[in-house]
mmCIF file of C-alpha atoms in Angstrom:
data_model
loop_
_atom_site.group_PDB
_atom_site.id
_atom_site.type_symbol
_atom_site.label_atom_id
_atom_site.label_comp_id
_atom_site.label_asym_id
_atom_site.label_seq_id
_atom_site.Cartn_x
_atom_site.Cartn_y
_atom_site.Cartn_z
ATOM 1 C CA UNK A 1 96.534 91.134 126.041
ATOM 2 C CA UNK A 2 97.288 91.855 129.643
ATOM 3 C CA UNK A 3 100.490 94.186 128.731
ATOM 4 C CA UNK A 4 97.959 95.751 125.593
ATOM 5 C CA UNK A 5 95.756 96.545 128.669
ATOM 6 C CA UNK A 6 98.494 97.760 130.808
ATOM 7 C CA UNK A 7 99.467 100.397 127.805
ATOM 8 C CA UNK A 8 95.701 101.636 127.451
ATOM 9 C CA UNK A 9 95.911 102.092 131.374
ATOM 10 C CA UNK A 10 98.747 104.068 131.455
ATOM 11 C CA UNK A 11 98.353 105.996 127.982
ATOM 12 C CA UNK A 12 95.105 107.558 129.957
ATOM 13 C CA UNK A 13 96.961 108.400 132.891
ATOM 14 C CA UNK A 14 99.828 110.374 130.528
ATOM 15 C CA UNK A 15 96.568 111.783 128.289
ATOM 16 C CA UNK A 16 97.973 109.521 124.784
ATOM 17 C CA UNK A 17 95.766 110.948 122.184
ATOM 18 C CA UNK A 18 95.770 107.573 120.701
ATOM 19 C CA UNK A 19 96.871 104.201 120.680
ATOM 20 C CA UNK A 20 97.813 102.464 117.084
ATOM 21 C CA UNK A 21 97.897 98.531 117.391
ATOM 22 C CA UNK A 22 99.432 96.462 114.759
ATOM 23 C CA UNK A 23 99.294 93.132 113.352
ATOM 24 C CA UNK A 24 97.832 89.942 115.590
ATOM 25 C CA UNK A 25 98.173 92.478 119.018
ATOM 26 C CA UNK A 26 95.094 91.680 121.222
ATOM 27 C CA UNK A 27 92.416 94.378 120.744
ATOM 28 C CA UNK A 28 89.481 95.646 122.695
ATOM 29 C CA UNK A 29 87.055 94.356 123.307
ATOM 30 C CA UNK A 30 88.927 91.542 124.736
ATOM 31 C CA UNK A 31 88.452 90.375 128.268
ATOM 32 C CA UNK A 32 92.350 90.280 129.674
ATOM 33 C CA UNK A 33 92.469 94.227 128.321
ATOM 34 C CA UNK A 34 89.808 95.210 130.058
ATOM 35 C CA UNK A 35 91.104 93.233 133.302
ATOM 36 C CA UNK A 36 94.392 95.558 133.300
ATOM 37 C CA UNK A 37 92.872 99.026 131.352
ATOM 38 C CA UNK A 38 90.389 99.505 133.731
ATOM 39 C CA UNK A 39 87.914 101.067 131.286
ATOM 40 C CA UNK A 40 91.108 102.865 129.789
ATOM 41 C CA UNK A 41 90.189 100.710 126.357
ATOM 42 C CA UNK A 42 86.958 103.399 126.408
ATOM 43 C CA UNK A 43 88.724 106.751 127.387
ATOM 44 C CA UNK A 44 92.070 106.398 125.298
ATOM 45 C CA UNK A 45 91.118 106.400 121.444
ATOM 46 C CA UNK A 46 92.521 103.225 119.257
ATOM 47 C CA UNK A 47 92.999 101.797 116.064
ATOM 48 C CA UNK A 48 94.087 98.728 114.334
ATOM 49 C CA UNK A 49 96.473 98.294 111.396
ATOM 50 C CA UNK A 50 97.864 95.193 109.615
ATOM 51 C CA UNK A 51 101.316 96.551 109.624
ATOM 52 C CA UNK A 52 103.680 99.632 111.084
ATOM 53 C CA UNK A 53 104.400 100.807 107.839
ATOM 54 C CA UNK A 54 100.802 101.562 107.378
ATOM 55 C CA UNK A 55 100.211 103.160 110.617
ATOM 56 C CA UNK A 56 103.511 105.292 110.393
ATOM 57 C CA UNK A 57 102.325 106.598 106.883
ATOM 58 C CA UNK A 58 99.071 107.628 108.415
ATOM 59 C CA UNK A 59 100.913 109.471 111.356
ATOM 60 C CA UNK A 60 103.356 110.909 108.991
ATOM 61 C CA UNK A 61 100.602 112.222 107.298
ATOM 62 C CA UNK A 62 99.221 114.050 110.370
ATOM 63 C CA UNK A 63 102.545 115.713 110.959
ATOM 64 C CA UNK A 64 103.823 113.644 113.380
ATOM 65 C CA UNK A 65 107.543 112.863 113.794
ATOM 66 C CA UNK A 66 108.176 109.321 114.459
ATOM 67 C CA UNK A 67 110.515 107.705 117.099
ATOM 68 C CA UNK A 68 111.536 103.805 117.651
ATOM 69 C CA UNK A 69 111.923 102.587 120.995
ATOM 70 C CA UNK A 70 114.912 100.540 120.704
ATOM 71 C CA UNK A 71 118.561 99.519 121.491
ATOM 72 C CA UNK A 72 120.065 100.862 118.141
ATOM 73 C CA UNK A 73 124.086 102.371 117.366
ATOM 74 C CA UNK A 74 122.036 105.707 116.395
ATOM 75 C CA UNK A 75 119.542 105.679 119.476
ATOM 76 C CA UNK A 76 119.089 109.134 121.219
ATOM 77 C CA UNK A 77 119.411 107.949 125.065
ATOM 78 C CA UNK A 78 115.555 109.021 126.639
ATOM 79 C CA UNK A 79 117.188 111.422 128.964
ATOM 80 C CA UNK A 80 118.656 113.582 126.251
ATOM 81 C CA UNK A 81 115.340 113.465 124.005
ATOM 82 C CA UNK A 82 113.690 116.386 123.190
ATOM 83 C CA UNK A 83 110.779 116.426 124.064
ATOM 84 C CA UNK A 84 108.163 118.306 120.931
ATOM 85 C CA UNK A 85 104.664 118.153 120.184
ATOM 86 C CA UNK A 86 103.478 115.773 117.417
ATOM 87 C CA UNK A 87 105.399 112.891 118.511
ATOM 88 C CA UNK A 88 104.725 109.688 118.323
ATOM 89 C CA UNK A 89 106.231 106.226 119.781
ATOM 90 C CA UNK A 90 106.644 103.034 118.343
ATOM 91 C CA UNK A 91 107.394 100.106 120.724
ATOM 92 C CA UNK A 92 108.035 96.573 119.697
ATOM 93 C CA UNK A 93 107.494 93.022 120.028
ATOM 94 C CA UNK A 94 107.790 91.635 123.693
ATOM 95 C CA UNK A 95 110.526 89.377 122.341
ATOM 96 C CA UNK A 96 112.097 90.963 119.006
ATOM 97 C CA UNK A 97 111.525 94.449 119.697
ATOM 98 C CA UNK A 98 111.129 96.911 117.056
ATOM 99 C CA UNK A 99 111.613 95.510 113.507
ATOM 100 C CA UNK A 100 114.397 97.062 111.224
ATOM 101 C CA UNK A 101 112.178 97.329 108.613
ATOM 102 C CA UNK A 102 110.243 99.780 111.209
ATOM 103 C CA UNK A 103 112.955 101.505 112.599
ATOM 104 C CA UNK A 104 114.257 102.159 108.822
ATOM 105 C CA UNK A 105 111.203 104.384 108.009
ATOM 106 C CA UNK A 106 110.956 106.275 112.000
ATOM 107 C CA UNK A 107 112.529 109.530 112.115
ATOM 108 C CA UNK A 108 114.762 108.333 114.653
ATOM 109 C CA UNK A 109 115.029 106.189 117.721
ATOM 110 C CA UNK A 110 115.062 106.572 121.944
ATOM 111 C CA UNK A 111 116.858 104.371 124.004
ATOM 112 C CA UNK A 112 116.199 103.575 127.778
ATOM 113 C CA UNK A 113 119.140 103.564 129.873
ATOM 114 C CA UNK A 114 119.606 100.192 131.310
ATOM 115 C CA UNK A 115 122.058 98.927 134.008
ATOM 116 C CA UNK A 116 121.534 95.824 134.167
ATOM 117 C CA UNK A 117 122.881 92.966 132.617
ATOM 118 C CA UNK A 118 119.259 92.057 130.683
ATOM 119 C CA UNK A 119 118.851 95.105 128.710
ATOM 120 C CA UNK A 120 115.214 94.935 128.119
ATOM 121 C CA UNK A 121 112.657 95.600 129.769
ATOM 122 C CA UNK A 122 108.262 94.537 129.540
ATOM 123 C CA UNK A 123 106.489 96.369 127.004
ATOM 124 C CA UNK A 124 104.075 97.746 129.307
ATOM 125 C CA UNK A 125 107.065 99.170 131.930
ATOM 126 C CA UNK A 126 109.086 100.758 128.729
ATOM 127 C CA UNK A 127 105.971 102.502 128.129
ATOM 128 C CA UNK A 128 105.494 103.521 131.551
ATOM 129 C CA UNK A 129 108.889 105.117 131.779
ATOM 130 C CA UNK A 130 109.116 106.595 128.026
ATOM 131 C CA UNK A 131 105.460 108.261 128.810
ATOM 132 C CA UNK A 132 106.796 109.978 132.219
ATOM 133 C CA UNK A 133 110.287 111.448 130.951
ATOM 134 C CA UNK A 134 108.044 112.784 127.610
ATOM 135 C CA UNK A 135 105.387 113.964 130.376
ATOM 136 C CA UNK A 136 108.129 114.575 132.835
ATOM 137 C CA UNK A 137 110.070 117.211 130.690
ATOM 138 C CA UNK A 138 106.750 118.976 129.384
ATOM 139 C CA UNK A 139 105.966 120.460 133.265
#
């Protein structure tokens, strides 16, 4: 819930038309979101669905191209990404990451670049630094 917060928080700073949460992901009102969204659950527009298949159809179905953040063999690294309107961002489980089921029906996928020898980084700091480069190259 605190890292859910954490996303509405920074989706308002980077002006995220909307947030899609999926399956058991804490969802306002809930008292540890609005601890870390800082009233960012009321400015940053949301909605729930059981699974990302269904919220990628209804995307799809807006005209929105659809991009996995994950560590896969076809990943675009973030840096090279180009940046277009009508993009949206899936991000995955703290601990699995995006499903391949998910990643199977995305239009493609982004990659951090990562140094280190973890190679994964907190849900709420991937979307932190995959909202700035998307922000970053649109200035």
């Amino acid at each position: 819930a605190y890292n859910v917060g954490s996303v509405f928080r920074t989706s308002d700073a980077f002006l995220v038309q909307a947030i899609y949460i999926i399956g058991y992901s804490a969802k306002p009102p809930h008292k540890e979101i609005k601890k870390t969204a800082l009233g960012a659950e009321e400015t940053v527009e949301w909605k729930h669905f059981k699974t990302s298949a269904e919220a990628i159809e209804e995307l799809k179905s807006k005209g929105y191209k659809i991009y996995a953040v994950e560590q896969v063999e076809s990943s675009i690294s973030l840096e090279k990404f180009n940046v277009a309107d009508n993009i949206a961002v899936v991000f995955g489980n703290e601990v699995t990451g995006v499903e391949q089921s998910t990643i199977a029906i995305c239009d493609g996928s982004i990659e951090i670049p990562q140094l280190g020898m973890k190679h994964s980084l907190n849900i709420a700091t991937a979307v932190g630094v995959v909202l700035w480069e998307m922000v970053r190259k649109k200035l």
